Short mmCIF file of C-alpha atoms (C1' of nucleotides) in Angstrom, two decimals:
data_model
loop_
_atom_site.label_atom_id
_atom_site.label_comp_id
_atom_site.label_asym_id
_atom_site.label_seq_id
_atom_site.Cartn_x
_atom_site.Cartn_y
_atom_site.Cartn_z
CA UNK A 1162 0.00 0.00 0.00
CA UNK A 1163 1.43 3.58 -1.06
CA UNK A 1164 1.03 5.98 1.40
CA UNK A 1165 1.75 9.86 0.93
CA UNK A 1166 1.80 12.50 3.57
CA UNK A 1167 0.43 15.99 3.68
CA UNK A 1168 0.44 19.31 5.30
CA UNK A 1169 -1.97 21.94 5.89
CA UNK A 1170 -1.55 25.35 4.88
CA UNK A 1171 1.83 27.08 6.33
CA UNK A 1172 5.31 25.93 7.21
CA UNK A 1173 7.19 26.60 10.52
CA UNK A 1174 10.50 26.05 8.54
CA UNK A 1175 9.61 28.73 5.73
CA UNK A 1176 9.90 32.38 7.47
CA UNK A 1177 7.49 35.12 6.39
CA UNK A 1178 5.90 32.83 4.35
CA UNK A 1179 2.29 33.36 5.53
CA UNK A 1180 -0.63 32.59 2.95
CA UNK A 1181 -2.92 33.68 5.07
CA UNK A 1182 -2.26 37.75 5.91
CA UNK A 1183 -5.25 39.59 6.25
CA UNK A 1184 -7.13 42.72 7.26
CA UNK A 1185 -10.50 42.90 9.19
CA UNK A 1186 -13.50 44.67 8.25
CA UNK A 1187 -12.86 46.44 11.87
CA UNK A 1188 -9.80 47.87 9.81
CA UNK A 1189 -11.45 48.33 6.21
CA UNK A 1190 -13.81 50.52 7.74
CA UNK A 1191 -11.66 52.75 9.60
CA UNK A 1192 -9.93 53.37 6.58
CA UNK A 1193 -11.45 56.31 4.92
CA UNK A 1194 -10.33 56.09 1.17
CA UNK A 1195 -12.58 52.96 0.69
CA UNK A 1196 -10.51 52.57 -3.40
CA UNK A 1197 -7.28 53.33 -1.13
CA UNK A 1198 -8.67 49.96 1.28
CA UNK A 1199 -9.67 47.70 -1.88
CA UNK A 1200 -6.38 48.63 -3.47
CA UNK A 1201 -4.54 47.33 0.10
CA UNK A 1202 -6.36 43.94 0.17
CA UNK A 1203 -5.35 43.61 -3.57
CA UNK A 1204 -1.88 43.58 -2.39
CA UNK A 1205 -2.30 41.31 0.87
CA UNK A 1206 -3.89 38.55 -1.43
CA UNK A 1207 -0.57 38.91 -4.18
CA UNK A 1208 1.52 38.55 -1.42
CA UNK A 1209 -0.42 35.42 0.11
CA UNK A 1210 -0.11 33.97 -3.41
CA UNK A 1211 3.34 34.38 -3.52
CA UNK A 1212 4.14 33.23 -0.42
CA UNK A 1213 1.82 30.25 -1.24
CA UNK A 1214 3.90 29.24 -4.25
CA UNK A 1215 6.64 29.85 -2.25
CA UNK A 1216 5.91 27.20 -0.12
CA UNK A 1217 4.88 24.92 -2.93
CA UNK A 1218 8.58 25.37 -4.18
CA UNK A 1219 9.60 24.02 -0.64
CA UNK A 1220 7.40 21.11 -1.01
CA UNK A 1221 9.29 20.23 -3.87
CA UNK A 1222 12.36 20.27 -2.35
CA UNK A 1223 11.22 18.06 -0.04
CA UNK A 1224 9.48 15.69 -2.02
CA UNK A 1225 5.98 17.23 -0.37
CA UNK A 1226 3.38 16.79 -3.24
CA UNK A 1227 0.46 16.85 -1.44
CA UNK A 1228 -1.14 20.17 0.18
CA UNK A 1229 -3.69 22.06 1.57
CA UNK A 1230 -4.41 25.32 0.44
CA UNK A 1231 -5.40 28.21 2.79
CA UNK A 1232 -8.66 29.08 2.62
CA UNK A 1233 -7.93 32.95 3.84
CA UNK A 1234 -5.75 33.32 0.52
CA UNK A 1235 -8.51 36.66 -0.34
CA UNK A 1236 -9.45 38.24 3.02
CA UNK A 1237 -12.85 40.00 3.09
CA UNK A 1238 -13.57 38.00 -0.54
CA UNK A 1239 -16.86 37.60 0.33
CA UNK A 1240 -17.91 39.88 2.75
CA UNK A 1241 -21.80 40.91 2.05
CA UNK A 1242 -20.09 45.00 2.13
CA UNK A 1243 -17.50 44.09 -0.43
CA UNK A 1244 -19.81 42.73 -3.06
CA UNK A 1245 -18.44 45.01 -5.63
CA UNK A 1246 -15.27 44.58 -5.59
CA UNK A 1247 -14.04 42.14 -8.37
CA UNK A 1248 -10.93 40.50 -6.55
CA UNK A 1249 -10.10 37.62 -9.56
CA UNK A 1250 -8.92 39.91 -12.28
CA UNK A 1251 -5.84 41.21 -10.42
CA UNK A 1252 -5.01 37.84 -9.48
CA UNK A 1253 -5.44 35.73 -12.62
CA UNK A 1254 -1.80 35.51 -13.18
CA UNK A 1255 -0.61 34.46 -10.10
CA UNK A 1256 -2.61 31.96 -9.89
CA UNK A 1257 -1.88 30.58 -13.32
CA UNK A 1258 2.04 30.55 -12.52
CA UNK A 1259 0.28 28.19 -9.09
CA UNK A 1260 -1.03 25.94 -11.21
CA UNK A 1261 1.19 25.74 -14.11
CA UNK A 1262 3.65 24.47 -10.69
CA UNK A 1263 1.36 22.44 -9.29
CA UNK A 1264 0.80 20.58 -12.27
CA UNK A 1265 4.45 20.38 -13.53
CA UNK A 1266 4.86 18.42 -10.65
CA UNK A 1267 2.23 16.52 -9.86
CA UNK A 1268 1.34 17.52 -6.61
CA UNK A 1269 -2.21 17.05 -5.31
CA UNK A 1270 -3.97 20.19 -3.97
CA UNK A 1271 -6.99 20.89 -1.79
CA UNK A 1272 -9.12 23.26 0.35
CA UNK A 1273 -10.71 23.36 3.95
CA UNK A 1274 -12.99 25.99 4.22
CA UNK A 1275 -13.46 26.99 8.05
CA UNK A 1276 -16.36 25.76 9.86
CA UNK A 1277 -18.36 28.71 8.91
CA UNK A 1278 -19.32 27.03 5.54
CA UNK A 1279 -22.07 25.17 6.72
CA UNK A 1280 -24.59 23.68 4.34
CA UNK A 1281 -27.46 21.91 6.75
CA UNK A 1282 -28.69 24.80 7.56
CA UNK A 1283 -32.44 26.00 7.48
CA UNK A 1284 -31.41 29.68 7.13
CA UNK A 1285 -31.09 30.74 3.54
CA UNK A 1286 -29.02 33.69 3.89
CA UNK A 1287 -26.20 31.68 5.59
CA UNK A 1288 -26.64 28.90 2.87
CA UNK A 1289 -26.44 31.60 0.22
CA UNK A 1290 -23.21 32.97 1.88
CA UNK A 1291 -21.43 29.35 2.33
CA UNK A 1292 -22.24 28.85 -1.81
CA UNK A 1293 -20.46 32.01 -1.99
CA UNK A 1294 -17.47 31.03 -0.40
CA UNK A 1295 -17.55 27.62 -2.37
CA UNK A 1296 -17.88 29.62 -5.29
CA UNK A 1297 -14.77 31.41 -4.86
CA UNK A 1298 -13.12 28.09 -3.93
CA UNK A 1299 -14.23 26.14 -7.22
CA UNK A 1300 -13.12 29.77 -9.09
CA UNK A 1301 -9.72 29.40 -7.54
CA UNK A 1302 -9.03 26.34 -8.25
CA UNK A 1303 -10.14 26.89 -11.99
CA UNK A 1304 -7.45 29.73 -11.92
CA UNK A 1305 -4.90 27.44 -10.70
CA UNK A 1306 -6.01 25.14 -13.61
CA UNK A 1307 -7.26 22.40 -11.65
CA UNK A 1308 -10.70 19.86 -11.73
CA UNK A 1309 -12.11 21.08 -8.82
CA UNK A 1310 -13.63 17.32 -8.57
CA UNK A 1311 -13.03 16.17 -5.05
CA UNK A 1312 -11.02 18.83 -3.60
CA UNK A 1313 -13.13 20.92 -0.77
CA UNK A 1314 -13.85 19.31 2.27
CA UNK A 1315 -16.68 20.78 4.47
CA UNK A 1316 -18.12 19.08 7.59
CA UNK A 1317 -21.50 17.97 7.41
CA UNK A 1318 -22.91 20.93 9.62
CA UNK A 1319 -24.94 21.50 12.60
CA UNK A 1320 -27.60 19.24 14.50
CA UNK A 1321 -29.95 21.85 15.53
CA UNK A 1322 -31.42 19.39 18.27
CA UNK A 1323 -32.30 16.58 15.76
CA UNK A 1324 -29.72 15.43 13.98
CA UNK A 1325 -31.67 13.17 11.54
CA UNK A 1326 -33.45 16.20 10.47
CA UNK A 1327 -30.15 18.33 9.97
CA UNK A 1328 -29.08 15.09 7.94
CA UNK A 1329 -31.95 15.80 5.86
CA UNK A 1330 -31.52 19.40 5.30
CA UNK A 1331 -27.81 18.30 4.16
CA UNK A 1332 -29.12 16.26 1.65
CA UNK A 1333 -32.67 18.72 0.70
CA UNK A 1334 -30.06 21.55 0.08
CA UNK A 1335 -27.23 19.51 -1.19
CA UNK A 1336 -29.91 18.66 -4.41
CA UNK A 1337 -30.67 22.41 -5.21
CA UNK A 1338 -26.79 23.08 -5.48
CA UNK A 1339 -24.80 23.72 -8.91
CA UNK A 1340 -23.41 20.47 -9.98
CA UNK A 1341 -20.20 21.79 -10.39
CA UNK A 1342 -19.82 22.78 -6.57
CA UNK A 1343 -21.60 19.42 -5.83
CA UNK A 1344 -18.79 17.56 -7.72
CA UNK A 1345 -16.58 19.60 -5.73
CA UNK A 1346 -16.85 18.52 -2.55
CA UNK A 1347 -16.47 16.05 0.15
CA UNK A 1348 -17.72 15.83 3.87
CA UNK A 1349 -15.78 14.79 7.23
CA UNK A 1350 -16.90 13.37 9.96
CA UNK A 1351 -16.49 15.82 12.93
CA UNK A 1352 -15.51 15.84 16.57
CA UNK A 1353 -18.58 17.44 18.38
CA UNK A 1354 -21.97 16.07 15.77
CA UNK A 1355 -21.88 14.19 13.16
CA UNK A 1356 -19.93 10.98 13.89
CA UNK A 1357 -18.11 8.55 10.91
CA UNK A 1358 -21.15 6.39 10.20
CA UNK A 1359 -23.29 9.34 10.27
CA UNK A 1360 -20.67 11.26 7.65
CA UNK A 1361 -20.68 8.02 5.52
CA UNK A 1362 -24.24 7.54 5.40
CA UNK A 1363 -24.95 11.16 4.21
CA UNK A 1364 -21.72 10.48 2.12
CA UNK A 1365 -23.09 7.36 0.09
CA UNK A 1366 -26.59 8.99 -0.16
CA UNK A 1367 -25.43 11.84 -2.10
CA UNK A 1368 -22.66 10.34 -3.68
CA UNK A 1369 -19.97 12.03 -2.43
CA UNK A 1370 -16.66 10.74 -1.03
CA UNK A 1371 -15.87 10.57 2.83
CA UNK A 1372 -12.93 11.88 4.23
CA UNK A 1373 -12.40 9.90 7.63
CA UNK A 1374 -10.59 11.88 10.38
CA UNK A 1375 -9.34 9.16 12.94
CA UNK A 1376 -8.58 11.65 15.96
CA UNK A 1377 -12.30 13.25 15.65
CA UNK A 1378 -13.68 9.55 15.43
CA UNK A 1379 -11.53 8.84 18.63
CA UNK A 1380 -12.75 11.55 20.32
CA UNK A 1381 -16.52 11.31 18.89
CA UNK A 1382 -18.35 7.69 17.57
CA UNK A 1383 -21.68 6.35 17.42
CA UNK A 1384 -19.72 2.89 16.52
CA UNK A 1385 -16.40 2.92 17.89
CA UNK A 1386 -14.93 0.31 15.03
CA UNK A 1387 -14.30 2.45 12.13
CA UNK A 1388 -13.56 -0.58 10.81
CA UNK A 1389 -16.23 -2.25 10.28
CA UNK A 1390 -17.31 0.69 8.22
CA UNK A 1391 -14.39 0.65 6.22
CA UNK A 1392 -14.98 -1.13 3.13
CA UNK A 1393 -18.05 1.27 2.55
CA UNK A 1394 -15.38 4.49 2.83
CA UNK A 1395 -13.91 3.14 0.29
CA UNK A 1396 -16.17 2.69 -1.88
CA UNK A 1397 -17.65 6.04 -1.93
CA UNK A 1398 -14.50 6.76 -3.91
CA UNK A 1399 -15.05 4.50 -6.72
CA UNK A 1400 -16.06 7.58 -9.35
CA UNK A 1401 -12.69 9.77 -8.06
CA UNK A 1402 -10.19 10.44 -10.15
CA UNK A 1403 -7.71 11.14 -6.89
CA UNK A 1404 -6.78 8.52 -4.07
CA UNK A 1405 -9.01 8.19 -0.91
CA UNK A 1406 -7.63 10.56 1.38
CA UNK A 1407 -7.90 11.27 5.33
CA UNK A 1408 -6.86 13.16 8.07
CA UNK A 1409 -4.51 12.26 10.88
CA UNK A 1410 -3.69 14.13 14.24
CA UNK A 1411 -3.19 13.31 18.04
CA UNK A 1412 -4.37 14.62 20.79
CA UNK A 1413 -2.67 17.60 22.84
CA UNK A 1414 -3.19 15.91 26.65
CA UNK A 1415 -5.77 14.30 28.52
CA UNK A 1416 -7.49 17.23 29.84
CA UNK A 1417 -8.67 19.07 26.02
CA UNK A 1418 -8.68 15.27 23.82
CA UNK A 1419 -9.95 17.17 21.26
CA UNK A 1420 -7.08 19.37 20.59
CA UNK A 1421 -4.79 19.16 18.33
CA UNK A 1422 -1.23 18.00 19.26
CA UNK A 1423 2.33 19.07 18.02
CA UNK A 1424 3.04 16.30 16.50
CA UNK A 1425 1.50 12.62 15.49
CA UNK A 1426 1.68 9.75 17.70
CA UNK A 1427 3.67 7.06 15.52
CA UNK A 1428 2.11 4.44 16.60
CA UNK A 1429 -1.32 5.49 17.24
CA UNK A 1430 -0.79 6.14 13.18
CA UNK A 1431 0.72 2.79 12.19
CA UNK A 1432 -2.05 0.88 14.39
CA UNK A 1433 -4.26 2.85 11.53
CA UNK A 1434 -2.84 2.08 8.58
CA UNK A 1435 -2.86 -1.88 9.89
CA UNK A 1436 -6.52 -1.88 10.08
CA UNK A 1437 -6.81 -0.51 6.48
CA UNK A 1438 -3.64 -2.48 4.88
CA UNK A 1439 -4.71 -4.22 1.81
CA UNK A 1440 -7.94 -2.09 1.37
CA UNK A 1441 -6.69 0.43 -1.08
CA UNK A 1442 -3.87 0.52 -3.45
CA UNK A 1443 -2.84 4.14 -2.45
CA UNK A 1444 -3.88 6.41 0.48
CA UNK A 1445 -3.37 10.53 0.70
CA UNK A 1446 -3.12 11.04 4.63
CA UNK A 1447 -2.97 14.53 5.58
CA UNK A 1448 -1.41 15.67 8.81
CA UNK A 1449 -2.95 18.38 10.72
CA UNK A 1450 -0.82 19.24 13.30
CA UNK A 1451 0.16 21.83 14.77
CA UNK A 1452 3.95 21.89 13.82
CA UNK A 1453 2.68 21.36 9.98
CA UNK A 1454 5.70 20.31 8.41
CA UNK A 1455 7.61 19.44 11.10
CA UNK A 1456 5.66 17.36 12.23
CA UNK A 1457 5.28 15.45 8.87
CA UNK A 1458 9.27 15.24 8.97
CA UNK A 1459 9.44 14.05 12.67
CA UNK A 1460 6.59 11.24 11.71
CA UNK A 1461 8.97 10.35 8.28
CA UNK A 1462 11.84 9.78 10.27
CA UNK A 1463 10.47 8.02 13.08
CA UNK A 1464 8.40 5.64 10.26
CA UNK A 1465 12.33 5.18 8.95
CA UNK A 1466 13.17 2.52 11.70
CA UNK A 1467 9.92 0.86 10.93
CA UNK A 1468 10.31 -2.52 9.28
CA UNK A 1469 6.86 -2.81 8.04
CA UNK A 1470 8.17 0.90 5.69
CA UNK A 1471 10.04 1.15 2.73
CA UNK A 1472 10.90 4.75 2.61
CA UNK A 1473 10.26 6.12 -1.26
CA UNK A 1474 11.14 9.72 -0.81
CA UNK A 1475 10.46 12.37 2.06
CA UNK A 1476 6.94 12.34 2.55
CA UNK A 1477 6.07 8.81 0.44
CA UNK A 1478 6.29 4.86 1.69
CA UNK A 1479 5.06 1.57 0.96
CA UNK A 1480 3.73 -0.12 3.83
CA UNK A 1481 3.62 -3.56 4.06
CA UNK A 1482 3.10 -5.52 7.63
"C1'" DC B 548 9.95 44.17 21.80
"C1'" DG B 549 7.14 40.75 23.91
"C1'" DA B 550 2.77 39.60 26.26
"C1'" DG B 551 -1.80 39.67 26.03
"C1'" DG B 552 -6.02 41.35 23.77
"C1'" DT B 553 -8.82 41.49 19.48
"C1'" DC B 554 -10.80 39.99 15.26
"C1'" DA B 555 -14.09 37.06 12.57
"C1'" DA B 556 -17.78 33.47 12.47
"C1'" DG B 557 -21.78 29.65 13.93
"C1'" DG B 558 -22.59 25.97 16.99
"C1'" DG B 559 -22.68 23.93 21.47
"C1'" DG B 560 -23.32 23.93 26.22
"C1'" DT B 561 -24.77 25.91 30.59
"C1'" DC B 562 -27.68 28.22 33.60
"C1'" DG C 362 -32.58 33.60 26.08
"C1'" DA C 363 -28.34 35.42 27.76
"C1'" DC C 364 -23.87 34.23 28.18
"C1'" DC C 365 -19.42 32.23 27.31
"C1'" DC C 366 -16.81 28.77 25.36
"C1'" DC C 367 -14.83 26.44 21.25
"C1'" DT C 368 -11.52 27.13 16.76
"C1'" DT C 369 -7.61 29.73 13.91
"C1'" DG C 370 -3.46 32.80 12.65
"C1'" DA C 371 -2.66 37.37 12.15
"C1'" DC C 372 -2.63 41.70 13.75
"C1'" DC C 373 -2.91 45.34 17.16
"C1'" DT C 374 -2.17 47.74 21.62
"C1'" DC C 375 -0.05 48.44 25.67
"C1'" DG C 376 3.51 48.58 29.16
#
DNA sequence: CGAGGTCAAGGGGTC
DNA sequence: GACCCCTTGACCTCG
């Protein structure tokens, strides 16, 4: 079984290399030339471009090829004041030397949008405003000359008291959609609601691919074998055109287990990928911790001594028990 | 110049 | 139904 790591976002080796500057609305209004404002945000989303393909270049150099995006690449993109400001134009060209990069070398590339993009809900203005933001998403990745197939992630949303009706509402608002943004997604299970069978059943309804995050399982199940669901994660990616993917992390300490530690827990990770061995031919596992690439690093060295992994470059290994 | 406060948002939990 | 907590990195203010 192939297995390739991931990281999320930002490095802690790369200095000043934030993709995610921003200014607040707080501060957009204070400013009194309003063109003078627009003009400044122009620049803060060049330079989070840049600094984004400046971290894709360190990827490369250490054989990285799989990455999230930051979803705070355009601050105030779609804030209901700022409707008329056209942010693509000015950006069109940095984002075609991203994806002419990303697609030189084969790296795989994906969003997150925060939790904020919820679509369960009853409330149309806030289902209108989280199509917005997937809008921009899907337009991004277009930019970056991607098929957005497959490559947003959203949790499946909030249970309003009744979670078999919110599951409901998922799927009722899911079908009135644009296609293209319904190809464009995939759903998580979460740590506080909706729980891995709950993810997969909405998941196989619509269609869609589940992403499986083992430390939000751990921390949140209906069924505490993920296993036995397994087979049926898979197969919800039957009609992708990318490898199943997930999401790894650790807890910080026993006192917050839903945190998010430093690093991964080695063995915590290889006790995962020994209850899926054999189901898939290649997995995409990305690492959200909070010491990013580090912490990818620190788990490719410590997977080094393992003699169930053949090391095939810095972030990529065959396992094989 | 570093520590601590603020910004954004919706959901969840508590009383 | 009022309140505060969760989450995130960046930015801002204060001493």
């Amino acid at each position: 079984m192939l297995v390739r790591l991931g990281y999320v976002a930002m490095s802690v080796h790369l200095q000043n290399a934030s993709p995610s500057q921003t200014m607040t609305f707080a501060q957009f209004k204070r400013t009194e030339d309003r063109n003078a404002a627009l003009r400044k945000l122009e620049r803060i989303s060049l330079s989070n471009l840049e600094n984004c393909l400046r971290l894709l270049k360190h990827n490369k150099a250490y054989d990285i090829s799989f990455f999230r995006l930051s979803s705070k690449l355009i601050p105030l993109a779609n804030h209901e004041e700022l409707l008329d400001w056209d942010y693509l134009p000015p950006l069109k060209q940095s984002l075609g030397v991203i994806g002419d990069f990303v697609n030189k070398n084969q790296m795989r590339v994906d969003f997150h949008p925060d939790h904020f993009v919820i679509l369960n809900s009853e409330d149309k203005d806030l289902l209108k405003a989280s199509l917005k933001t997937l809008r921009m998403h899907y337009q991004l990745l277009k930019l970056m000359k991607q098929n957005p197939e497959h490559r947003c992630v959203l949790h499946v949303g909030g249970g309003y008291n009744d979670k078999e009706k919110a599951l409901e509402q998922l799927i009722e608002n899911f079908s009135v959609i644009p296609t293209s943004l319904q190809k464009m997604l995939l759903f998580e299970n979460d740590d506080t609601t909706f729980t891995f069978d709950e993810t997969l059943f909405v998941c196989e309804k619509l269609d869609v691919p589940v992403v499986f995050d083992y430390h939000h399982h751990l921390v949140h199940h209906t069924n505490e074998s993920w296993t036995s669901n397994w087979e049926r994660a898979v197969k919800t990616w039957r009609h992708s055109n990318l490898p199943m993917k997930m999401h790894i992390s650790s807890q910080r300490d026993e006192k917050d287990i839903r945190a998010h530690a430093d690093y991964i827990d080695t063995k915590q990770f290889l006790e995962f990928l020994n209850g899926i061995n054999g189901s898939v031919d290649q997995i995409d596992c990305m690492i959200e911790a909070k010491k990013k690439d580090d912490a990818l690093f620190r788990l490719m060295k410590d997977l080094k001594m393992e003699s169930s992994v053949e090391i095939i470059n810095g972030s990529s290994f065959y396992f094989k028990p």
